[in-house]
C-alpha cells in the first residue's frame, strides 16, 4: 500500500533538536527547511531546496513559520477535581504553602474533592486540561496520580490516567505518586503511611505505571523514609523519581543520585554539589520555575550548576491545583529564560529533549528520520520569539503522529 505522505515546505526555521553530545549538544536548527512525514513518522528533513523529487504527497506551505518538536512536559499532576482559587487569599494573608498543607488544606483539600469525584467527572476535567496543553504545544505529557492517598483510590486514579493515555491524541506517561502527602488517616505518621503503601499499593501498580514518585521534603517525607520506600519500588522492578528541595534543602539530590533515579524534580534549593552528584549518576533535573515563582519563596533552581556538570535539565509545568495552576508549558518559556538565566537554545532543549530524557522517551522531543511526527507550527519566524514574547499562545497548529490534532488561529470578529 502507498504510504500517506505529508510534505511541510518553506519552514522558516525547523528545530530538529537531534544533535548528539548530550545536554549541551542537542539543540539543532535548519533555516529554510522542509520536512517529510510518511505515515506517522518523520522520514526526511533538510533544506527546502534539497527536497528529493520522489516525494509527491500532500504539501503544506508554511511561508516562513517556525516549526519545533511537540513539547514534552515531564512533570504534571493534572488529574484532580475542584480547584484551590481560595488559597490566593490565604497566601495574601501571609500563610505559606506548607502551613496550609499541614493545617489540612492544600493537597489534602484536593484529595477530599478527588476522592468524592466520579470517574466521569475526573476524566472530563482532565480532558479539558489535556486539550489546553495540546493547544499550547505540548504533545507528550506526564501525569501523576496522588490526590486520593489510599491504595485502592490511587489505583483508580492510575487506571483513569491509563484511559486518557489510550484515548489520545495526546501521549500520556503515567507516574504513581501515592506518596504525594500524608493523608489524614495517617496524620503525623509518614513512615506508617509509606509502609502501608509498600505493602498494599506498590505490588499492584505494575500494569498501570512503571515509575514511582514521592514528595521527599522536610516536613513531608524525610530522606531516609523516602529511600526505604523507593528501594522497595525498585525491588519490584519499578523506576523511581523524586520531588526534592521544593521548599527547603533536604538533601534529596544525593538520594536521587544514590538510587539512580530517572529524575529529581523542583531542586529549587539544591546545592551545586548535589547537582554534580545527580549529573554523574545520569539523574535529570526537572526544573519547575513557574512553581518556585508562584510559591514566591525567593529561590530558583541553580540551572547553571546542573548544566556546568553536563547534566540534563528539563523544564516542566508542574500543572496542579495548588503550586502551579496551569497546563501551558509554552507560556513558561520566557520565564524559564529570565528566572533560570537560560539562553533560548537551553530553554528549547529543556522543553523538548530534556523532557524526553527525564521521561526516558527515546524518540520524543526531536524531529529526525524515524521519530514520531509530533510537531508544532508557531506564529513566529524565529525560535527566539516564543522565549521572548510572554503571556500569549503563539501556537498555530499541532500535529501528533503526522495528524493535525489542534489549530489555534485566534480569529477576532
Ligand atoms: O509539585 N509538591 C507536591 N506536589 C505538587 C503540588 C501539588 C498541590 O499543591 O496540589 C508540586 O508542587
Ligand atoms: Fe509536582
Coordinates of C-alpha atoms and ligand atoms in Angstrom, one line a residue:
X1 CA 0.0 0.0 0.0
X2 CA 1.1 3.6 -0.7
X3 CA 2.4 5.4 2.3
X4 CA 0.5 8.5 3.4
X5 CA 2.9 11.4 2.8
X6 CA 2.8 15.0 4.1
X7 CA 5.4 17.4 2.9
X8 CA 5.9 20.5 5.0
X9 CA 7.6 23.2 2.9
X10 CA 9.1 26.7 3.3
X11 CA 9.7 26.3 7.0
X12 CA 11.5 29.5 8.2
X13 CA 13.3 27.7 10.9
X14 CA 13.0 24.0 11.7
X15 CA 14.1 22.9 15.2
X16 CA 15.1 19.3 14.9
X17 CA 16.8 19.1 18.3
X18 CA 18.6 16.0 17.2
X19 CA 22.2 17.0 17.9
X20 CA 24.4 14.5 19.7
X21 CA 26.8 15.1 22.5
X22 CA 24.5 15.2 25.5
X23 CA 22.6 18.1 27.1
X24 CA 24.8 20.9 25.5
X25 CA 24.7 19.5 22.0
X26 CA 21.1 18.6 21.5
X27 CA 19.9 21.9 20.0
X28 CA 19.8 22.0 16.2
X29 CA 18.1 24.3 13.8
X30 CA 17.7 24.3 10.0
X31 CA 17.0 27.5 8.1
X32 CA 14.5 27.5 5.1
X33 CA 13.8 23.9 5.6
X34 CA 11.3 21.1 4.6
X35 CA 10.2 18.0 6.4
X36 CA 8.5 14.9 5.0
X37 CA 6.2 12.8 7.1
X38 CA 5.3 9.3 6.0
X39 CA 2.5 7.6 7.8
X40 CA 3.1 8.8 11.4
X41 CA 6.9 9.3 11.3
X42 CA 9.3 11.8 10.1
X43 CA 11.1 10.4 7.0
X44 CA 13.2 13.3 5.8
X45 CA 14.4 16.7 6.9
X46 CA 16.7 19.2 5.1
X47 CA 16.9 22.4 3.2
X48 CA 13.8 23.1 1.2
X49 CA 15.8 23.4 -2.0
X50 CA 17.2 19.8 -1.4
X51 CA 13.7 18.2 -1.1
X52 CA 14.0 15.0 -3.2
X53 CA 11.7 14.8 -6.2
X54 CA 10.4 11.4 -5.2
X55 CA 8.2 13.0 -2.5
X56 CA 4.9 13.8 -4.2
X57 CA 2.3 13.8 -1.4
X58 CA 0.1 16.5 0.1
X59 CA 2.1 19.7 0.6
X60 CA 1.6 22.5 3.1
X61 CA 3.4 25.8 2.6
X62 CA 4.4 27.4 5.9
X63 CA 5.6 30.7 4.4
X64 CA 8.5 31.1 6.7
X65 CA 6.9 30.0 10.0
X66 CA 8.8 28.3 12.8
X67 CA 8.4 24.5 13.4
X68 CA 9.5 22.7 16.6
X69 CA 9.1 19.3 18.0
X70 CA 5.9 18.9 20.2
X71 CA 6.8 20.0 23.7
X72 CA 7.4 17.3 26.3
X73 CA 6.0 18.2 29.8
X74 CA 7.8 15.9 32.1
X75 CA 6.0 16.8 35.4
X76 CA 2.3 17.4 35.9
X77 CA -0.5 16.5 38.4
X78 CA -3.3 17.2 36.0
X79 CA -5.8 14.5 37.3
X80 CA -7.8 16.2 40.1
X81 CA -11.2 17.5 41.0
X82 CA -12.0 21.1 42.0
X83 CA -9.6 24.0 42.3
X84 CA -7.9 26.0 45.0
X85 CA -8.5 29.5 43.9
X86 CA -9.4 30.4 47.5
X87 CA -5.8 29.8 48.5
X88 CA -4.8 33.1 46.8
X89 CA -6.4 35.0 49.7
X90 CA -4.7 32.7 52.3
X91 CA -1.4 33.4 50.8
X92 CA -2.1 37.1 50.6
X93 CA -2.7 36.9 54.3
X94 CA 0.8 35.5 54.7
X95 CA 0.2 31.8 55.1
X96 CA 2.8 29.6 53.3
X97 CA 2.2 26.6 51.2
X98 CA 3.4 24.1 53.8
X99 CA 1.4 25.8 56.6
X100 CA -1.8 25.4 54.5
X101 CA -0.9 21.7 53.8
X102 CA -0.1 21.0 57.5
X103 CA -3.4 22.6 58.6
X104 CA -5.2 20.0 56.4
X105 CA -5.7 22.2 53.3
X106 CA -3.6 22.4 50.2
X107 CA -3.1 19.0 48.6
X108 CA -5.4 17.5 51.3
X109 CA -8.3 19.7 50.2
X110 CA -7.9 18.5 46.6
X111 CA -7.7 14.9 48.0
X112 CA -11.2 15.4 49.5
X113 CA -12.6 16.7 46.2
X114 CA -10.9 13.9 44.2
X115 CA -12.0 11.1 46.4
X116 CA -15.6 12.0 46.0
X117 CA -15.5 12.8 42.3
X118 CA -16.9 10.2 39.9
X119 CA -14.6 8.6 37.2
X120 CA -16.6 10.6 34.5
X121 CA -16.1 13.9 36.3
X122 CA -12.4 13.3 36.7
X123 CA -12.0 12.3 33.1
X124 CA -13.9 15.3 31.9
X125 CA -11.9 17.8 33.9
X126 CA -8.6 16.2 32.9
X127 CA -9.5 16.0 29.2
X128 CA -10.1 19.7 29.2
X129 CA -6.7 20.4 30.8
X130 CA -5.1 18.0 28.3
X131 CA -6.8 19.8 25.4
X132 CA -5.4 23.1 26.8
X133 CA -2.0 21.5 27.0
X134 CA -2.3 20.4 23.4
X135 CA -3.4 23.8 22.2
X136 CA -0.4 25.3 23.7
X137 CA 2.0 22.9 22.0
X138 CA 2.5 20.0 24.5
X139 CA 2.3 16.7 22.8
X140 CA 3.8 14.3 25.4
X141 CA 2.8 14.8 29.0
X142 CA 3.5 13.0 32.2
X143 CA 0.6 12.8 34.7
X144 CA 1.0 11.7 38.3
X145 CA -1.6 10.2 40.5
X146 CA -1.6 11.4 44.1
X147 CA -4.9 13.0 45.1
X148 CA -6.5 10.1 46.7
X149 CA -3.9 8.7 49.1
X150 CA -5.5 5.3 49.7
X151 CA -4.1 2.2 47.9
X152 CA -7.4 1.4 46.0
X153 CA -8.1 5.0 45.3
X154 CA -4.6 5.6 43.9
X155 CA -5.1 2.6 41.7
X156 CA -8.4 4.1 40.4
X157 CA -6.6 7.3 39.5
X158 CA -3.9 5.4 37.7
X159 CA -6.5 3.5 35.7
X160 CA -8.1 6.8 34.7
X161 CA -4.7 8.2 33.6
X162 CA -4.4 5.0 31.6
X163 CA -7.8 5.6 29.9
X164 CA -6.7 9.1 29.0
X165 CA -3.5 7.7 27.6
X166 CA -5.4 5.2 25.4
X167 CA -7.9 7.8 24.2
X168 CA -5.2 10.2 22.9
X169 CA -4.5 12.0 20.7
X170 CA -2.0 13.2 23.4
X171 CA 0.8 11.0 24.5
X172 CA 0.4 10.4 28.2
X173 CA 3.1 9.0 30.5
X174 CA 1.7 7.8 33.9
X175 CA 3.5 8.1 37.3
X176 CA 2.4 6.5 40.5
X177 CA 2.5 9.1 43.3
X178 CA 0.6 7.6 46.2
X179 CA 3.3 9.2 48.4
X180 CA 2.2 12.7 47.5
X181 CA 1.3 13.8 51.0
X182 CA 0.5 12.2 54.4
X183 CA -3.3 11.5 54.3
X184 CA -5.5 12.5 57.3
X185 CA -5.8 8.8 58.3
X186 CA -2.0 8.7 58.9
X187 CA -1.6 12.3 60.2
X188 CA 1.9 12.7 61.8
X189 CA 2.9 9.2 60.8
X190 CA 4.6 9.4 57.4
X191 CA 6.6 6.3 58.0
X192 CA 3.5 4.2 58.7
X193 CA 1.8 5.6 55.6
X194 CA 4.8 4.6 53.4
X195 CA 4.8 1.1 55.0
X196 CA 1.1 0.8 54.1
X197 CA 1.8 1.9 50.6
X198 CA 4.7 -0.5 50.3
X199 CA 2.5 -3.5 51.2
X200 CA -0.8 -2.6 49.6
X201 CA 0.0 -0.3 46.7
X202 CA 3.4 -0.8 45.2
X203 CA 2.9 -4.5 44.3
X204 CA -0.3 -3.6 42.4
X205 CA 0.8 -0.7 40.1
X206 CA 2.9 -2.6 37.6
X207 CA 0.3 -2.9 34.9
X208 CA -0.6 0.8 35.1
X209 CA 2.7 2.6 35.7
X210 CA 6.4 1.9 35.6
X211 CA 7.6 4.8 37.7
X212 CA 7.1 5.8 41.3
X213 CA 7.4 9.3 42.7
X214 CA 7.5 10.7 46.2
X215 CA 7.3 14.2 47.8
X216 CA 10.7 13.9 49.6
X217 CA 10.8 17.2 51.5
X218 CA 11.5 18.2 55.1
X219 CA 8.1 18.2 56.9
X220 CA 6.5 15.7 54.4
X221 CA 8.5 12.5 53.7
X222 CA 12.1 12.7 55.1
X223 CA 15.1 11.3 53.1
X224 CA 15.6 8.0 54.9
X225 CA 11.9 7.0 54.8
X226 CA 11.9 8.0 51.1
X227 CA 14.9 5.9 50.5
X228 CA 13.3 2.8 52.0
X229 CA 10.1 3.3 50.0
X230 CA 11.8 3.9 46.7
X231 CA 14.1 0.9 47.2
X232 CA 11.0 -1.3 47.8
X233 CA 9.7 0.1 44.5
X234 CA 12.9 -0.7 42.7
X235 CA 12.9 -4.2 44.2
X236 CA 9.6 -4.7 42.3
X237 CA 11.2 -3.7 39.0
X238 CA 9.8 -0.1 39.1
X239 CA 11.8 3.0 38.2
X240 CA 11.8 5.9 40.6
X241 CA 11.9 9.7 40.7
X242 CA 11.5 12.3 43.4
X243 CA 10.2 15.7 44.3
X244 CA 13.1 17.3 46.1
X245 CA 14.1 20.6 47.7
X246 CA 10.9 22.4 46.6
X247 CA 10.6 24.4 49.8
X248 CA 14.0 23.8 51.6
X249 CA 17.3 21.9 51.0
X250 CA 16.5 18.4 52.4
X251 CA 19.4 16.6 50.8
X252 CA 17.2 14.7 48.3
X253 CA 19.7 15.2 45.4
X254 CA 22.1 12.8 46.9
X255 CA 19.4 10.2 47.4
X256 CA 18.3 10.6 43.8
X257 CA 21.9 10.0 42.7
X258 CA 22.3 7.0 45.0
X259 CA 19.2 5.4 43.7
X260 CA 20.0 6.4 40.1
X261 CA 16.5 7.9 39.8
X262 CA 15.2 8.9 36.4
X263 CA 14.9 12.5 37.6
X264 CA 14.8 14.7 40.6
X265 CA 12.3 17.5 40.3
X266 CA 12.0 21.1 41.6
X267 CA 15.5 21.4 43.0
X268 CA 14.8 25.0 44.0
X269 CA 17.1 24.8 47.0
X270 CA 19.5 22.1 45.7
X271 CA 23.2 23.0 46.2
X272 CA 25.6 22.7 43.3
X273 CA 27.4 19.7 44.8
X274 CA 24.2 17.7 44.8
X275 CA 23.6 18.7 41.1
X276 CA 27.0 17.3 40.4
X277 CA 26.2 14.0 42.1
X278 CA 22.9 13.9 40.1
X279 CA 24.7 14.6 36.8
X280 CA 27.3 12.0 37.5
X281 CA 24.5 9.4 38.1
X282 CA 22.6 10.4 35.0
X283 CA 19.6 11.8 37.0
X284 CA 17.8 14.5 35.1
X285 CA 16.9 17.7 36.9
X286 CA 13.3 18.6 36.1
X287 CA 13.0 22.4 36.9
X288 CA 9.7 24.0 37.6
X289 CA 10.3 27.7 37.6
X290 CA 6.6 28.5 37.5
X291 CA 6.1 26.8 40.8
X292 CA 9.0 28.4 42.5
X293 CA 7.7 31.8 41.4
X294 CA 4.1 31.0 42.3
X295 CA 5.1 30.0 45.8
X296 CA 7.2 33.2 45.9
X297 CA 9.8 31.8 48.3
X298 CA 12.6 33.7 46.6
X299 CA 14.6 30.7 45.4
X300 CA 15.2 29.4 41.9
X301 CA 16.9 26.2 40.9
X302 CA 20.6 26.7 40.1
X303 CA 20.1 25.5 36.5
X304 CA 23.6 26.6 35.6
X305 CA 25.2 24.3 38.2
X306 CA 23.5 21.3 36.5
X307 CA 24.5 22.4 33.0
X308 CA 28.1 23.1 34.1
X309 CA 28.1 19.5 35.4
X310 CA 26.9 18.4 31.9
X311 CA 23.6 17.1 33.4
X312 CA 20.3 17.1 31.6
X313 CA 17.7 19.7 32.6
X314 CA 14.1 19.6 31.7
X315 CA 11.7 22.5 32.1
X316 CA 8.2 21.4 33.0
X317 CA 4.9 23.0 34.1
X318 CA 4.1 21.1 37.4
X319 CA 0.5 21.7 36.4
X320 CA -1.5 21.2 39.6
X321 CA -4.3 23.0 41.5
X322 CA -2.1 24.4 44.3
X323 CA 1.5 25.4 43.5
X324 CA 1.3 25.8 39.7
X325 CA -2.3 26.1 38.3
X326 CA -1.6 25.8 34.6
X327 CA -1.4 23.3 31.8
X328 CA 0.5 25.5 29.3
X329 CA 4.2 24.8 29.4
X330 CA 4.9 27.0 26.4
X331 CA 3.7 30.1 28.3
X332 CA 6.5 29.5 30.8
X333 CA 9.3 29.6 28.2
X334 CA 10.1 33.3 28.6
X335 CA 10.1 33.0 32.4
X336 CA 12.3 30.0 32.3
X337 CA 14.8 32.0 30.3
X338 CA 14.6 35.0 32.7
X339 CA 14.4 33.3 36.1
X340 CA 16.7 30.4 35.4
X341 CA 19.1 32.6 33.3
X342 CA 19.0 30.3 30.3
X343 CA 19.6 31.0 26.6
X344 CA 16.9 30.4 24.1
X345 CA 18.7 27.3 23.0
X346 CA 18.8 26.0 26.5
X347 CA 15.1 26.7 27.1
X348 CA 14.2 24.9 23.9
X349 CA 16.3 21.9 24.9
X350 CA 14.7 21.9 28.3
X351 CA 11.1 21.7 26.9
X352 CA 11.9 19.1 24.2
X353 CA 14.9 16.8 24.6
X354 CA 15.3 17.5 28.3
X355 CA 11.7 16.4 29.0
X356 CA 12.2 13.3 26.8
X357 CA 15.4 12.4 28.7
X358 CA 13.6 12.9 32.1
X359 CA 10.8 10.5 31.0
X360 CA 13.2 8.2 29.1
X361 CA 11.2 8.6 25.9
X362 CA 14.0 7.9 23.3
X363 CA 12.3 9.5 20.2
X364 CA 10.3 12.3 21.7
X365 CA 11.3 16.0 21.6
X366 CA 13.2 15.7 18.3
X367 CA 12.4 15.7 14.6
X368 CA 14.6 13.3 12.7
X369 CA 14.0 10.4 10.3
X370 CA 12.4 7.7 12.3
X371 CA 10.9 9.9 15.1
X372 CA 7.1 10.2 15.5
X373 CA 5.9 13.3 13.6
X374 CA 4.8 15.3 16.7
X375 CA 5.4 18.9 15.8
X376 CA 4.2 22.4 16.4
X377 CA 3.8 25.3 13.9
X378 CA 4.3 28.6 15.7
X379 CA 3.1 32.1 15.0
X380 CA 6.7 33.2 14.9
X381 CA 9.6 33.2 12.3
X382 CA 12.4 32.8 14.8
X383 CA 13.0 30.4 17.6
X384 CA 14.0 33.2 19.9
X385 CA 10.4 34.7 19.7
X386 CA 8.5 32.1 21.9
X387 CA 11.2 32.5 24.5
X388 CA 10.7 36.3 24.5
X389 CA 7.1 37.2 24.0
X390 CA 5.1 36.3 27.1
X391 CA 1.6 35.6 28.1
X392 CA 0.1 34.8 24.7
X393 CA -0.4 31.5 23.0
X394 CA 1.9 31.5 19.9
X395 CA 0.9 28.0 18.8
X396 CA -0.8 27.9 15.5
X397 CA -1.1 24.1 14.7
X398 CA -0.2 20.9 16.5
X399 CA 0.5 17.6 14.9
X400 CA 0.8 14.2 16.6
X401 CA 1.9 11.2 14.6
X402 CA 1.6 13.2 11.4
X403 CA -2.1 14.1 12.1
X404 CA -3.2 17.6 12.8
X405 CA -4.8 17.5 16.3
X406 CA -5.2 21.2 17.2
X407 CA -5.4 24.5 15.5
X408 CA -5.4 27.9 17.1
X409 CA -6.0 30.8 14.8
X410 CA -7.5 33.1 17.4
X411 CA -9.8 35.0 15.0
X412 CA -11.3 38.2 16.1
X413 CA -14.7 39.5 14.8
Ligands
LIG1 O1 4.9 19.6 42.8 N1 4.8 19.1 46.0 C1 3.9 18.4 45.8 N2 3.2 18.3 44.7 C2 2.9 19.5 43.9 C3 1.8 20.3 44.4 C4 0.5 19.7 44.5 C5 -0.6 20.5 45.0 O2 -0.3 21.6 45.7 O3 -1.7 20.2 44.8 C6 4.1 20.2 43.5 O4 4.3 21.4 43.8
LIG2 FE1 4.9 18.2 41.4

